[in-house]
Coordinates of C-alpha atoms in Angstrom, one line a residue:
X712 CA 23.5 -5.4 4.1
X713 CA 22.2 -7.4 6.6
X714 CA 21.5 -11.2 7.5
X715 CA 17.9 -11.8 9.7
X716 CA 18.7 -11.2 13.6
X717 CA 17.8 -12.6 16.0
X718 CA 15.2 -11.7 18.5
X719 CA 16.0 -10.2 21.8
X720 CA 13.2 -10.3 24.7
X721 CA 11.2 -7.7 27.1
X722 CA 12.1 -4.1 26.9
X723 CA 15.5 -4.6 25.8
X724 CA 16.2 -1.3 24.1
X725 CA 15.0 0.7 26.8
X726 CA 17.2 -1.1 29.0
X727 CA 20.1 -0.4 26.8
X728 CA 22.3 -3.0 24.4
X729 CA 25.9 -2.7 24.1
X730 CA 27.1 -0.5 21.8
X731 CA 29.6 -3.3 20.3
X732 CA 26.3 -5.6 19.5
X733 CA 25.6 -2.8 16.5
X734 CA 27.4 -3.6 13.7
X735 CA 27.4 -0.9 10.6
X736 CA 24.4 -2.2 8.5
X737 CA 23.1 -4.8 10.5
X738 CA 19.7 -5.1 12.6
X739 CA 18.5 -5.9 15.8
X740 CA 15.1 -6.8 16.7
X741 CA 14.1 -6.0 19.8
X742 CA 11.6 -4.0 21.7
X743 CA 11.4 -1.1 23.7
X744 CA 7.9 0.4 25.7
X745 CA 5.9 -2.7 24.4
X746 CA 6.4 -1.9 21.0
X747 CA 8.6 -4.8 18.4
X748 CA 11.7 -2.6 17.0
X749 CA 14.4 -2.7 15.0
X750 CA 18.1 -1.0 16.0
X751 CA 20.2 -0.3 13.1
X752 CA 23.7 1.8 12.8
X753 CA 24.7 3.6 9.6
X754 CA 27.8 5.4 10.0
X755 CA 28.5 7.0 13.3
X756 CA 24.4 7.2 14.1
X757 CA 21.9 5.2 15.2
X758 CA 18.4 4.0 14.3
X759 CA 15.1 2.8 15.6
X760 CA 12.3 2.0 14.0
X761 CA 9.0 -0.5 14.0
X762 CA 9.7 -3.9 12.8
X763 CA 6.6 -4.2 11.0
X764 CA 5.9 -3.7 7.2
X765 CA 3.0 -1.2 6.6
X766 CA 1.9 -3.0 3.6
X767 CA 1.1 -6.7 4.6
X768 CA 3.0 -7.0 7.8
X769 CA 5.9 -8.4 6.7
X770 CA 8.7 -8.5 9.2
X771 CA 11.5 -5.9 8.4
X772 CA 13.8 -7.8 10.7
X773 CA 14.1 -10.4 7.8
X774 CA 14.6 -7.9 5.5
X775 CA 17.7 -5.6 4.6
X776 CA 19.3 -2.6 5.4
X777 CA 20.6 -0.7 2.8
X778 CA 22.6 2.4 3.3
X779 CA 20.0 4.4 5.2
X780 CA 17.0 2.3 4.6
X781 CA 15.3 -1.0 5.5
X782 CA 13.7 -3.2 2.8
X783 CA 10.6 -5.5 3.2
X784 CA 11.5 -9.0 2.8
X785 CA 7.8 -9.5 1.3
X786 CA 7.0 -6.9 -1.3
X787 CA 10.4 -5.1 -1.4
X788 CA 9.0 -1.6 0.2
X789 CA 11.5 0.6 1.5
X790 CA 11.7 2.5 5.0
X791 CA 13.5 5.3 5.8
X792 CA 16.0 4.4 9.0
X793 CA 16.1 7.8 9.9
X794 CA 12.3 9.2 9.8
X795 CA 10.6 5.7 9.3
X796 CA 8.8 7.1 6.4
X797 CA 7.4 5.2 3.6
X798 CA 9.8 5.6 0.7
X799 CA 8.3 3.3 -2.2
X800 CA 5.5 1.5 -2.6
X801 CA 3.7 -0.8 -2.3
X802 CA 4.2 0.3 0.9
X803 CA 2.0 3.9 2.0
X804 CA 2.3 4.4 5.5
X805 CA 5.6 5.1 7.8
X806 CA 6.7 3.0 10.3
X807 CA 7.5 4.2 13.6
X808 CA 10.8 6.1 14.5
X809 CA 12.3 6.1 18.0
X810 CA 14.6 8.4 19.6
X811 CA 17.8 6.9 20.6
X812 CA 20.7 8.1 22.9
X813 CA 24.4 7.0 23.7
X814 CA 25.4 6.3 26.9
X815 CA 28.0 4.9 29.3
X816 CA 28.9 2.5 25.8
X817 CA 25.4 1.4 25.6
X818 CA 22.8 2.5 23.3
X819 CA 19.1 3.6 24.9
X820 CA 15.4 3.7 22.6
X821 CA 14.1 6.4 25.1
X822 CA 10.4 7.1 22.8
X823 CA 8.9 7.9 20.0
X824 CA 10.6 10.9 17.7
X825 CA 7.7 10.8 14.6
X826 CA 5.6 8.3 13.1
X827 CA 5.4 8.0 9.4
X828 CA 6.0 10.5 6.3
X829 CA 7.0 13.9 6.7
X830 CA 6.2 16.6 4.5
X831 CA 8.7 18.4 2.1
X832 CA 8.6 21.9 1.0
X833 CA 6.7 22.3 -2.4
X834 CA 9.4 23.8 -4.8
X835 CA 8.3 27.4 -6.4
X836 CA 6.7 27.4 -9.5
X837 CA 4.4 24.0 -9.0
X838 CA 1.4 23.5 -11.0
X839 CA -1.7 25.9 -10.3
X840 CA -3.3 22.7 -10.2
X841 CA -2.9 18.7 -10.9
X842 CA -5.3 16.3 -12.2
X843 CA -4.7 12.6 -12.6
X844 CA -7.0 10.8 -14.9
X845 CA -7.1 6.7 -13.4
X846 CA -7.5 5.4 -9.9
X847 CA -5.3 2.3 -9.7
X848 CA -2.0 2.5 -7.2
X849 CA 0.0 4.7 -9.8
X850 CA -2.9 7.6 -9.4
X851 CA -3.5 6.9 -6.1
X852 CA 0.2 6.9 -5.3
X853 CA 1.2 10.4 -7.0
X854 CA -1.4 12.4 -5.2
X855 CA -0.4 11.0 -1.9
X856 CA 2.9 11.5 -2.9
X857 CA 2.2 15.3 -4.0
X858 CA 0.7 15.9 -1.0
X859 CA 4.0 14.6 1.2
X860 CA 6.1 16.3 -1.4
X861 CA 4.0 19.6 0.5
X862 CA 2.3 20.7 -2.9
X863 CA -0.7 23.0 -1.5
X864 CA -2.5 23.6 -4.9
X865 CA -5.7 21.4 -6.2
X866 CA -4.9 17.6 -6.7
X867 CA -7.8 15.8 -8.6
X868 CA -8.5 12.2 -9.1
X869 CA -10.9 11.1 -11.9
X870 CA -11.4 7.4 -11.8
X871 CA -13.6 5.3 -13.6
X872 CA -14.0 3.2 -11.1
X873 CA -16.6 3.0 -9.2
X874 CA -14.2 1.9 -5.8
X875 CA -11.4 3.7 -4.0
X876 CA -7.9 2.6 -5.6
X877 CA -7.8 -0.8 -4.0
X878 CA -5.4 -3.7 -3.6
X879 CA -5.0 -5.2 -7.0
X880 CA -3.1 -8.1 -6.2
X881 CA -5.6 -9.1 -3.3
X882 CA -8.4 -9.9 -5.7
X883 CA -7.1 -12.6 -7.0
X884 CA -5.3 -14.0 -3.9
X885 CA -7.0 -14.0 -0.7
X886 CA -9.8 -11.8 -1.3
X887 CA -11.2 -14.3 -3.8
X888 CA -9.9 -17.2 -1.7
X889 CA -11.9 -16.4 1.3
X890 CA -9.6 -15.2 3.4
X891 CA -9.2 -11.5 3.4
X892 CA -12.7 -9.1 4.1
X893 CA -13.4 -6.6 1.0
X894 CA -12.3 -4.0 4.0
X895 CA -9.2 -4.5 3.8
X896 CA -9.5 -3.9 0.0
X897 CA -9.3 0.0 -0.3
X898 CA -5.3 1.2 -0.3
X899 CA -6.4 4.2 1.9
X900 CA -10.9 5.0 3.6
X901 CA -12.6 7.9 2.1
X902 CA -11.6 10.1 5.1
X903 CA -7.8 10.4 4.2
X904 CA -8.6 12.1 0.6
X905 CA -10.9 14.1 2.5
X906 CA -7.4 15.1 5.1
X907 CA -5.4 15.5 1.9
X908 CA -7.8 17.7 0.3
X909 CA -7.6 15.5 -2.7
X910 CA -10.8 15.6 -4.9
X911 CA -11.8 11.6 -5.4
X912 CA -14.4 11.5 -8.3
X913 CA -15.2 7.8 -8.9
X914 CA -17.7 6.5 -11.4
X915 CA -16.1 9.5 -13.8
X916 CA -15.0 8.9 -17.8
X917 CA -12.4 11.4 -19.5
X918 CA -13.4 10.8 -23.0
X919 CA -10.8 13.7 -24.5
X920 CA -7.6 15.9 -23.6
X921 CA -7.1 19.4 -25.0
X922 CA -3.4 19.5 -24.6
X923 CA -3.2 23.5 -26.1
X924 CA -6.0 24.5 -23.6
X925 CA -4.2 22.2 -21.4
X926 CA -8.6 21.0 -20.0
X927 CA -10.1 17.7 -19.9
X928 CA -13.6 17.1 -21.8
X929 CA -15.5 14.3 -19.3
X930 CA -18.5 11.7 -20.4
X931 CA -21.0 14.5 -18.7
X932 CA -20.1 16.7 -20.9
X933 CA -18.6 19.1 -18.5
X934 CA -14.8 20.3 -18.8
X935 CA -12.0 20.5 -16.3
X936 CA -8.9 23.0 -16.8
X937 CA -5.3 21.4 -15.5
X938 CA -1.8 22.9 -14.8
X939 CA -0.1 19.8 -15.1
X940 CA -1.7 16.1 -15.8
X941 CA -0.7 12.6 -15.3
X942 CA -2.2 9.8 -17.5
X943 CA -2.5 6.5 -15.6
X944 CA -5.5 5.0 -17.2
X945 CA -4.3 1.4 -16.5
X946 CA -5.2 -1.6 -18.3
X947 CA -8.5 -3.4 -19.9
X948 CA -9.2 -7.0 -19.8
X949 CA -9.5 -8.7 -22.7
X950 CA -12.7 -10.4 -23.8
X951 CA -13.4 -12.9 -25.7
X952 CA -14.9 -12.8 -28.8
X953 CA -17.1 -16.0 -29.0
X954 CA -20.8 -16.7 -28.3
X955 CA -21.8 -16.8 -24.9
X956 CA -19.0 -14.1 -23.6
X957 CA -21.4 -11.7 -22.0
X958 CA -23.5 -14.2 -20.2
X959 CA -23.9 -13.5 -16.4
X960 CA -21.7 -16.1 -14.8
X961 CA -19.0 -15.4 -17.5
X962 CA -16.5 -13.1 -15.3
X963 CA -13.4 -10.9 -15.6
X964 CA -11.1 -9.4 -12.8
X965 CA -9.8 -6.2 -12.7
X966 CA -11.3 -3.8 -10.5
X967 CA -12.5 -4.2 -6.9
X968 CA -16.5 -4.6 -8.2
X969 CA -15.5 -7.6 -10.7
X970 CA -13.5 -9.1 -7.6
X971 CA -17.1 -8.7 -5.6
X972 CA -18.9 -10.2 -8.0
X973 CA -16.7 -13.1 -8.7
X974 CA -16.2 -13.9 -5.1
X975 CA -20.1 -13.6 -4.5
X976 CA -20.8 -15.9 -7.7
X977 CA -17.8 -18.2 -6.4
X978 CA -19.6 -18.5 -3.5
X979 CA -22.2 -20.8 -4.4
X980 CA -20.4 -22.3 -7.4
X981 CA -20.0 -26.1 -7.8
X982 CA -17.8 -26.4 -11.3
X983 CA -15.4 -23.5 -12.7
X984 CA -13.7 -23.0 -16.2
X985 CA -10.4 -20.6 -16.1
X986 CA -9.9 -19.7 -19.2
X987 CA -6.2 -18.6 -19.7
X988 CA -3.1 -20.1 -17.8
X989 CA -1.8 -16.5 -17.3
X990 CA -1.0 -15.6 -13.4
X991 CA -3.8 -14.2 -12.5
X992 CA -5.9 -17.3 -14.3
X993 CA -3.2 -19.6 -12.4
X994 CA -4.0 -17.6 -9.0
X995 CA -7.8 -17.8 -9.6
X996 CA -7.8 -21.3 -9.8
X997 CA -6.0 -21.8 -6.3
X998 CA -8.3 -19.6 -4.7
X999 CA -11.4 -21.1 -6.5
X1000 CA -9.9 -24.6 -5.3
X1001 CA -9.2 -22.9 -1.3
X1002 CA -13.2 -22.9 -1.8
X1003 CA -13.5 -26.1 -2.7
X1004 CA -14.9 -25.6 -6.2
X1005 CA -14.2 -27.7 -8.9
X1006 CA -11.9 -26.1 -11.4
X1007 CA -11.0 -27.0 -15.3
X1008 CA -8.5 -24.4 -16.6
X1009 CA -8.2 -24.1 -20.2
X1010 CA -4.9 -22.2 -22.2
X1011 CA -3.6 -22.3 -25.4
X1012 CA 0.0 -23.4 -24.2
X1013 CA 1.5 -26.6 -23.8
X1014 CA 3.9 -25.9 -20.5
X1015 CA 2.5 -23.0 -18.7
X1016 CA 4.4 -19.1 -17.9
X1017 CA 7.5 -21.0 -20.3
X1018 CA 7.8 -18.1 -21.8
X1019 CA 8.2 -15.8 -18.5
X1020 CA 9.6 -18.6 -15.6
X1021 CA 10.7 -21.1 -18.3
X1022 CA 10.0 -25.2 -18.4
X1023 CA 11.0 -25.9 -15.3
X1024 CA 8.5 -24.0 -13.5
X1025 CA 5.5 -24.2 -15.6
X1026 CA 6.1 -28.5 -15.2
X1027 CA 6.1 -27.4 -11.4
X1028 CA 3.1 -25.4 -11.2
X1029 CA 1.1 -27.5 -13.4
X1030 CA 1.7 -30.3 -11.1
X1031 CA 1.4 -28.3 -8.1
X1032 CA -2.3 -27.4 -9.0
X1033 CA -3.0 -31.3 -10.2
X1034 CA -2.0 -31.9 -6.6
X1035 CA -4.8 -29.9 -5.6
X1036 CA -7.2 -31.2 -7.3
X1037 CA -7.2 -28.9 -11.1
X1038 CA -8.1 -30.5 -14.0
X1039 CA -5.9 -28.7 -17.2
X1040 CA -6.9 -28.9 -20.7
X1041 CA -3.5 -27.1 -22.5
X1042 CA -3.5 -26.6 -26.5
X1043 CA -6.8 -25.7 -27.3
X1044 CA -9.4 -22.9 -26.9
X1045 CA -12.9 -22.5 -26.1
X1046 CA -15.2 -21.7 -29.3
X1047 CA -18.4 -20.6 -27.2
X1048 CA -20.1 -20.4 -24.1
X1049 CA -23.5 -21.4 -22.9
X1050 CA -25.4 -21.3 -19.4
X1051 CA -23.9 -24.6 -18.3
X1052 CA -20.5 -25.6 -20.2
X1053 CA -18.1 -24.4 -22.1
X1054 CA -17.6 -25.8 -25.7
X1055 CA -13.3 -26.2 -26.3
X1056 CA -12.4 -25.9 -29.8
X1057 CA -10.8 -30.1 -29.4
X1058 CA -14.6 -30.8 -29.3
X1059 CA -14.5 -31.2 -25.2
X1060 CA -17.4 -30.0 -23.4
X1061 CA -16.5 -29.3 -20.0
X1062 CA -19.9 -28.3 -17.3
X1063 CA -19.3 -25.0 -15.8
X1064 CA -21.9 -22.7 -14.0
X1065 CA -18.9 -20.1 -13.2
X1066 CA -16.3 -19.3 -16.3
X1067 CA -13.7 -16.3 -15.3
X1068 CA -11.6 -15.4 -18.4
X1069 CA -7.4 -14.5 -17.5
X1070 CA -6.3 -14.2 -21.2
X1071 CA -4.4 -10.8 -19.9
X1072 CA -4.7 -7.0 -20.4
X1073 CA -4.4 -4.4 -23.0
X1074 CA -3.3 -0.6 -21.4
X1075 CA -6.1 1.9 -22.2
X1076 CA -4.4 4.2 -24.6
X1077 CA -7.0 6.1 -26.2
X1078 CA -6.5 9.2 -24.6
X1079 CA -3.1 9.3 -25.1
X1080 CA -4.0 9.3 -28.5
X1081 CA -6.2 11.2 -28.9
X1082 CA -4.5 13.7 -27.3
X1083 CA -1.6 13.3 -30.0
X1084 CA 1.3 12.3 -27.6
X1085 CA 3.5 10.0 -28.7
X1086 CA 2.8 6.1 -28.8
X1087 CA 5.4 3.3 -29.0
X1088 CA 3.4 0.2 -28.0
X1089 CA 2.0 2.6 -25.0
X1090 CA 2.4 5.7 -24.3
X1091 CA 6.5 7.1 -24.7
X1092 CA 7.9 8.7 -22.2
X1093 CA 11.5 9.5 -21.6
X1094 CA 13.2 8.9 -17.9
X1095 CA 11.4 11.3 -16.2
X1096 CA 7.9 9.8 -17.3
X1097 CA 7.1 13.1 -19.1
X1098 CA 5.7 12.4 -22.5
X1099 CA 5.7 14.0 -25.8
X1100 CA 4.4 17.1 -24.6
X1101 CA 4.9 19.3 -21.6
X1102 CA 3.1 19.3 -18.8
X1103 CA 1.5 15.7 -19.3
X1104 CA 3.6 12.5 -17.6
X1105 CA 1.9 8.6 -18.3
X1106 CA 2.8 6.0 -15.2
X1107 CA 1.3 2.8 -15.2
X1108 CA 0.6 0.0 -17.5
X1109 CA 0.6 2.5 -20.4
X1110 CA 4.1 3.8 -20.0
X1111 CA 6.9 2.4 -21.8
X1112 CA 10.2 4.3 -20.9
X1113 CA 13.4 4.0 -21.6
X1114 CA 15.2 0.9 -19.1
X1115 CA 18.6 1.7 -17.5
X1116 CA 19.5 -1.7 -17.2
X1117 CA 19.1 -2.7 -21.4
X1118 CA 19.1 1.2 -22.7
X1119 CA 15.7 -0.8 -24.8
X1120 CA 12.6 0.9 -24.2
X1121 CA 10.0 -1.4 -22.1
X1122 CA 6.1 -1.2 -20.8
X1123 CA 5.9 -3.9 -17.4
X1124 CA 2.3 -4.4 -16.4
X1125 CA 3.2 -4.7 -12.6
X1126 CA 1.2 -2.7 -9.8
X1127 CA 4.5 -2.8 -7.7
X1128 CA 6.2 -1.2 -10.6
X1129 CA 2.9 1.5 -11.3
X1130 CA 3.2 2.6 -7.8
X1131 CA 6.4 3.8 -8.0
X1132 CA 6.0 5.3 -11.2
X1133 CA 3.0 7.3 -9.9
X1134 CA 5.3 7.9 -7.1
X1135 CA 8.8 9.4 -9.7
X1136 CA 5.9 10.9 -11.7
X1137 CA 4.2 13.0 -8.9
X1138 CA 7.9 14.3 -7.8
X1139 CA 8.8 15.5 -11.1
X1140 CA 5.3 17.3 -11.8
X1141 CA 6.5 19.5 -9.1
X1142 CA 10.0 20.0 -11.2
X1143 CA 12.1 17.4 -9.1
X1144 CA 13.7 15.8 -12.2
X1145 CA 13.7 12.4 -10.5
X1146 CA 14.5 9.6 -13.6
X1147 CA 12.6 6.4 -12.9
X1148 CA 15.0 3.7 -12.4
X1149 CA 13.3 0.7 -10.0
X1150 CA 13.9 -2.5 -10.8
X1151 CA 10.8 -3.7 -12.0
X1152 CA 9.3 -6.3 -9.5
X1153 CA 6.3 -8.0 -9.1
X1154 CA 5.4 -11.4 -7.0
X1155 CA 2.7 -14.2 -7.1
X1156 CA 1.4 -16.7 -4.4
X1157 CA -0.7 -20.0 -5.3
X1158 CA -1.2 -22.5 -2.7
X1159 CA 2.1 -22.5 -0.4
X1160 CA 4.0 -21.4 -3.1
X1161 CA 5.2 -18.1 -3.1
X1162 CA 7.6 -16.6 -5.9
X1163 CA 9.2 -13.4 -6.1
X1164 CA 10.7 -11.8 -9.8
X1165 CA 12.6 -8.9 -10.0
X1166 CA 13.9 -7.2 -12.9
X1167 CA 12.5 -7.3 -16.3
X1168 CA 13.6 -10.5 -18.8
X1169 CA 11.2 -9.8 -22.2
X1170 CA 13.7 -12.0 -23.6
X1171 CA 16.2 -14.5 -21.9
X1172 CA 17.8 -17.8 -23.1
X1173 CA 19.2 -19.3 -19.7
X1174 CA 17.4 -20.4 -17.0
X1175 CA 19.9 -21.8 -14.1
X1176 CA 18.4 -22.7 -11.2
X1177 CA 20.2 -22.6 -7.8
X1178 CA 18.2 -24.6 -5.6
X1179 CA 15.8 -27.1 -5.1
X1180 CA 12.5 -26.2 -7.4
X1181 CA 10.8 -28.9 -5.8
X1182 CA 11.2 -28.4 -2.3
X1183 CA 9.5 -24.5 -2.9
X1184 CA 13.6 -23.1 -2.1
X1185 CA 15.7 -22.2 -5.1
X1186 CA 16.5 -18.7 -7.1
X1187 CA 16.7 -18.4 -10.6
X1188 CA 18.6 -16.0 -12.8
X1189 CA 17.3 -15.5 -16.3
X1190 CA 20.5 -14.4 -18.3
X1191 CA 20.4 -13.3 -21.9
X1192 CA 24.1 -13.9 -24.2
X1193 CA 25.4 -14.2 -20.4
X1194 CA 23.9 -11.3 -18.5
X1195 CA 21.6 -11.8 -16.1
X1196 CA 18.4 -9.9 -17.1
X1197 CA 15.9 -11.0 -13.7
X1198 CA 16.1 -13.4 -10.9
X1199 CA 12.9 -15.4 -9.5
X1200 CA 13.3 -16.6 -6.1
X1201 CA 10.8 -19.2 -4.3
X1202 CA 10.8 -19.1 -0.8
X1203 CA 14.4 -17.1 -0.8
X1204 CA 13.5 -13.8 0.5
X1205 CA 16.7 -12.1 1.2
X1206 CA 18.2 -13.4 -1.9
X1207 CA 15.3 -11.7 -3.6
X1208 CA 16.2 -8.2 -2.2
X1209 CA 20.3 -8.9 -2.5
X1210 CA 19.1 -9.4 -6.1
X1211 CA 17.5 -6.2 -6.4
X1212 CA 20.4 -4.3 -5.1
X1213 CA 22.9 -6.0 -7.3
X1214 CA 20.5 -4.9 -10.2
X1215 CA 20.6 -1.2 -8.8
X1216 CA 24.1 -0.3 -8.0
X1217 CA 25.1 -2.1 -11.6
X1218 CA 22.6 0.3 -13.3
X1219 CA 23.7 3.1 -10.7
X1220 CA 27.2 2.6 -12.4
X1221 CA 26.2 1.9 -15.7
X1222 CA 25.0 5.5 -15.9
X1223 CA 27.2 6.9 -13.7
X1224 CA 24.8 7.5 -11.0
X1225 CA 26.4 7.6 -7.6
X1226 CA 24.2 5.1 -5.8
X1227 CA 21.2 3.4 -6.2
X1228 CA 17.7 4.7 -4.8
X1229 CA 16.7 3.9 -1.3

């Protein structure tokens, strides 16, 4: 592991840095040819590679380096040291690798070796072909993944979107805020699929499996034959049931065309109603407030995510957003909607010419089953992500598999988490056998405030916080009769990823696996 460097200046690296200034598992941060870098040793070899996070930028150099690997100090992507390739998301594209030589007791970066993934060799016996029904970051993931796993053979895409997989998280955050152009939405343009070969079909609806025939039936009454499938159908919002919950400036946010709209209607929007104190309700409000709209939110709790971040935080956050100017009405719910307020069931009528409803997510299981597989509040799959019958895996917000940490079976609605399921399952369609075993993580950003969770704490009764909450710099460890089940950490990067790796290797030995994943 590795505390943040500090920076060298000019073309260090080319110039060449004493070989006693690279310590086994630390960084450097430097730069060589014009280009940022970070110089790394891991046994008797050395490492360089670009200092810059592929996903949102973040700066490696603050990150960690474990065994062979680097980890963002952002999102928690990992790098490979020795190619620079992308090894889990949310992280896509490599970093840079350099080549580096030994000499006179100094150690040179004399250019670039490769840039980004490299493909593996397909094992024998793959698929004839693979079709993934769902276009969120776990379908989009496993067929760029099969692809760098070198599988040659037909990789289809049915989405019923009608956008390329896109950046989840961003719609809420700075997409909706203002900030961040709906270019930057799409995890990957139209061209790469076309460079893959992999067959994008937006806009298209699987409405039944025939697992014996092993073919899809679609909405256009059309068929498609598979060799091997992978559900990732996602998750739905939820909708209210009340009158007025269809009317025009009533919104939801899922995909990339509800974030459109809502940012377009947001746009000339004077007074908003959130409805549901749920993350993404919490992190519409900040945004709707970066726009200077007025904004009422409206939940059923009385201290908001107690149950996920406990007391302490909810107080926090609730008067973090009164700061900034939102108005909360907790312990009541609305009873109906018209074309200029919303009608709470306490008898309040608060205006509103833009309502977005956050009251969460229910996964989309009724292909799974119909298909007949297996259900267990989602769809059951075992440690590979294969479910109850061959040849069909589920990755996503509809898989609940089996947790090494607990041994209890558990579904997480995190898009970190579905891309690296789409990533396990795409490996072991091609027979790799890889058991899914990330610690489940997931982050949120409202205002300046910025927390990171990782692990997976469905039921905890400890909160101790280490830190100041107040001044945005503390970690907290969820523990359950004594164990620590997650850690939250605001503003404490490192200790976010040091908390991650403590979680791995004590699963790694838990069941007996010799070390953690990179």
């Amino acid at each position: 592991m590795s505390d943040t460097p500090s920076p060298l200046q000019g073309d260090d690296f080319a110039a060449g840095i004493a070989l006693e200034c690279i310590a086994e598992g630390a960084m450097l941060l430097g730069h060589a040819h014009g280009e940022a870098l970070l110089l790394s040793r891991h046994g008797d070899q050395l490492f360089a590679v670009g200092a810059t996070c592929t996903h949102y930028g973040g700066p490696l150099a603050e990150g960690l380096v474990v065994g062979d690997t680097v980890r963002c100090p952002w999102h928690h992507a990992a790098f490979s040291l020795r190619t620079g390739e992308a090894l889990r998301a949310p992280a896509l594209g490599g970093v840079g690798c350099w080549q580096v030589e030994e000499r006179g007791g100094k150690a040179y970066v004399t250019g670039k070796r490769m840039a980004g993934p490299t493909s593996h060799a397909a094992k024998a016996g793959a698929p004839e072909s693979i079709v993934i029904v769902g276009g969120g970051t776990a379908g989009q993931a496993a067929a760029e993944t099969l692809r760098r796993e070198g599988y040659a053979g037909p990789v289809t895409l049915l989405s019923s979107d009608t956008h390329l997989p896109c950046d989840r998280p961003n719609l809420s955050k700075n997409f909706l805020a203002g900030t961040a152009p709906a270019e930057w939405l799409s995890l990957r343009p139209a061209e790469f699929y076309q460079e893959q070969n992999i067959d994008v079909r937006l806009a298209t609806q699987v409405v039944g499996i025939d697992p014996v025939q092993r073919q899809l039936q679609l909405a256009d009454g059309s068929h498609l034959a598979y060799g091997a499938l992978l559900l990732a159908t996602g998750a739905e919002p939820v909708r209210l049931d009340l009158p007025g919950a269809h009317l025009p400036h009533v919104h939801v946010l899922r995909t990339q065309a509800d974030g459109e709209a809502l940012a377009k209607a947001a746009e000339g929007a004077q007074r908003a109603v959130v409805i549901g104190a749920s993350f993404i309700g919490l992190e519409v409000a900040a945004s709707l407030r970066a726009r200077n709209v007025e904004v009422h939110v409206v939940g059923r709790e009385s201290v908001l995510m107690e149950k996920v971040l406990g007391p302490q935080v909810g107080a926090y956050l609730k008067k973090l957003h009164e700061k900034n100017g939102v108005v909360f009405h907790l312990g009541t719910d609305p009873v109906s909607i018209d074309a200029q307020a919303v009608t709470l069931r306490s008898g309040e009528t608060l205006p509103a010419d833009l309502v977005v409803v956050g009251v969460g997510v229910r996964p989309a299981l009724a292909l799974a089953e119909q298909a007949g597989l297996a259900m267990d509040r989602g769809v059951a799959v075992d440690e590979y992500l294969q479910t109850s019958v061959p040849g069909i895996y589920a990755a996503g917000d509809i898989a609940r598999w089996p947790d090494p940490a607990t041994g209890e079976r558990i579904r997480v609605e995190h898009w970190v988490v579905a891309g690296r399921q789409g990533q396990t399952a795409a490996r072991n369609l091609l027979g790799q056998r890889e058991r899914f075993d990330a610690v489940p993580f997931f982050w949120t950003e409202q205002y300046d405030f910025a927390l990171a969770y990782v692990g997976h704490a469905e039921g905890w009764d400890e909160a101790l916080i280490d830190g100041e909450l107040a001044q945005q710099d503390c970690r907290i460890t969820y523990r359950r009769a004594g164990k620590a089940q997650a850690v939250a950490v605001v503003h404490r990067d490192l200790d976010g990823l040091r908390a991650e790796v403590e979680m791995e290797r004590a699963m790694a030995g838990k069941n007996g696996i010799a070390k953690a994943r990179p």
